[in-house]
């Protein structure tokens, strides 16, 4: 059974940092492209960061230079380090695994950036 379980969300002040984690199971993690996506209230889900099977990364312009995605194939984990957080980063953050026709989602973790 495929599972993606996100953790690490919470309330943080503007300028603060959070580290999100996603624990994967039920599939061959190292062969999947992993992404973090987010959905803010009243908005569509958007792609935040991508990491390929060989570790190449790419980011949405809105988070470039502030967020870092990483993966640990030995532990089947993907992380999102978020620094210099802004109120507009407030959203539910989702972990996603994809390869070919297969596409799996976690249930999300809420990040709220507010003073």
Coordinates of C-alpha atoms in Angstrom, one line a residue:
X1 CA 0.0 0.0 0.0
X2 CA 1.4 3.3 -1.1
X3 CA 1.7 5.9 1.6
X4 CA 3.1 9.5 1.7
X5 CA 3.0 11.0 5.2
X6 CA 3.9 14.7 5.6
X7 CA 5.1 16.2 8.9
X8 CA 6.7 19.4 10.2
X9 CA 4.0 22.0 9.5
X10 CA 2.9 24.5 12.0
X11 CA 2.6 28.2 12.9
X12 CA 5.7 30.3 12.3
X13 CA 6.4 34.1 12.4
X14 CA 7.4 35.9 9.2
X15 CA 11.1 35.5 8.6
X16 CA 11.2 32.1 10.4
X17 CA 12.0 28.7 9.2
X18 CA 10.3 25.3 9.0
X19 CA 11.5 21.9 7.7
X20 CA 8.8 19.7 6.2
X21 CA 9.4 15.9 5.9
X22 CA 7.6 13.3 3.8
X23 CA 7.9 9.6 4.7
X24 CA 7.3 7.3 1.7
X25 CA 6.4 3.6 1.6
X26 CA 4.8 1.0 -0.6
X27 CA 6.8 1.8 -3.8
X28 CA 10.4 2.0 -5.1
X29 CA 11.1 5.5 -3.8
X30 CA 14.4 6.0 -5.6
X31 CA 12.8 5.6 -9.0
X32 CA 10.2 8.3 -8.5
X33 CA 10.4 12.0 -9.1
X34 CA 9.4 13.8 -5.9
X35 CA 7.7 17.2 -5.6
X36 CA 6.3 19.5 -2.9
X37 CA 3.2 21.3 -3.9
X38 CA 1.0 23.7 -1.9
X39 CA -2.5 25.0 -1.9
X40 CA -3.4 28.3 -0.3
X41 CA -7.0 29.1 0.8
X42 CA -9.1 29.9 -2.2
X43 CA -6.3 29.2 -4.6
X44 CA -5.3 26.4 -6.9
X45 CA -2.6 23.9 -6.0
X46 CA 0.8 25.0 -7.2
X47 CA 4.1 23.2 -7.7
X48 CA 6.8 24.5 -5.2
X49 CA 9.8 22.3 -5.7
X50 CA 11.0 19.2 -7.7
X51 CA 13.8 16.8 -7.1
X52 CA 14.5 14.2 -9.8
X53 CA 15.7 10.6 -9.2
X54 CA 19.4 11.8 -9.6
X55 CA 19.0 14.7 -7.3
X56 CA 18.5 17.6 -9.7
X57 CA 16.2 20.3 -8.3
X58 CA 14.0 23.1 -9.6
X59 CA 11.8 25.6 -7.8
X60 CA 8.9 28.0 -8.3
X61 CA 10.1 31.5 -8.7
X62 CA 8.2 32.6 -5.6
X63 CA 10.4 30.3 -3.4
X64 CA 13.7 30.3 -5.2
X65 CA 16.6 31.1 -2.9
X66 CA 14.5 30.5 0.2
X67 CA 13.4 26.8 0.0
X68 CA 15.5 23.7 -0.5
X69 CA 14.2 20.3 -1.5
X70 CA 16.3 17.2 -0.7
X71 CA 15.8 13.4 -0.7
X72 CA 17.2 10.5 1.3
X73 CA 16.8 7.4 -0.8
X74 CA 18.1 5.2 2.0
X75 CA 15.3 6.3 4.3
X76 CA 12.6 6.9 1.7
X77 CA 12.3 10.5 2.8
X78 CA 12.0 13.9 1.0
X79 CA 12.4 17.2 2.9
X80 CA 11.6 20.8 2.2
X81 CA 13.7 23.3 4.2
X82 CA 11.8 26.6 4.2
X83 CA 13.6 29.8 5.3
X84 CA 12.7 33.5 5.3
X85 CA 9.0 32.5 5.4
X86 CA 6.4 35.1 4.3
X87 CA 2.7 35.3 5.0
X88 CA 2.0 34.4 1.4
X89 CA 3.7 31.0 2.0
X90 CA 0.7 30.0 4.2
X91 CA -0.8 26.9 2.6
X92 CA -1.3 23.2 2.9
X93 CA 1.9 21.6 1.7
X94 CA 1.6 18.2 -0.1
X95 CA 4.2 15.6 -1.0
X96 CA 3.9 14.0 -4.4
X97 CA 5.6 11.0 -6.0
X98 CA 5.3 10.5 -9.8
X99 CA 6.7 8.3 -12.5
X100 CA 5.1 7.5 -15.8
X101 CA 1.4 7.1 -15.3
X102 CA 1.7 6.7 -11.5
X103 CA 1.1 9.7 -9.3
X104 CA 0.7 9.6 -5.5
X105 CA -0.2 12.3 -3.0
X106 CA 0.0 12.7 0.7
X107 CA -2.7 14.2 2.8
X108 CA -0.8 17.4 3.4
X109 CA 0.6 19.5 6.3
X110 CA -0.6 23.0 7.2
X111 CA 2.0 25.8 7.3
X112 CA 0.8 29.1 8.7
X113 CA 3.0 32.2 8.5
X114 CA 1.7 34.9 10.8
X115 CA 2.7 37.2 13.6

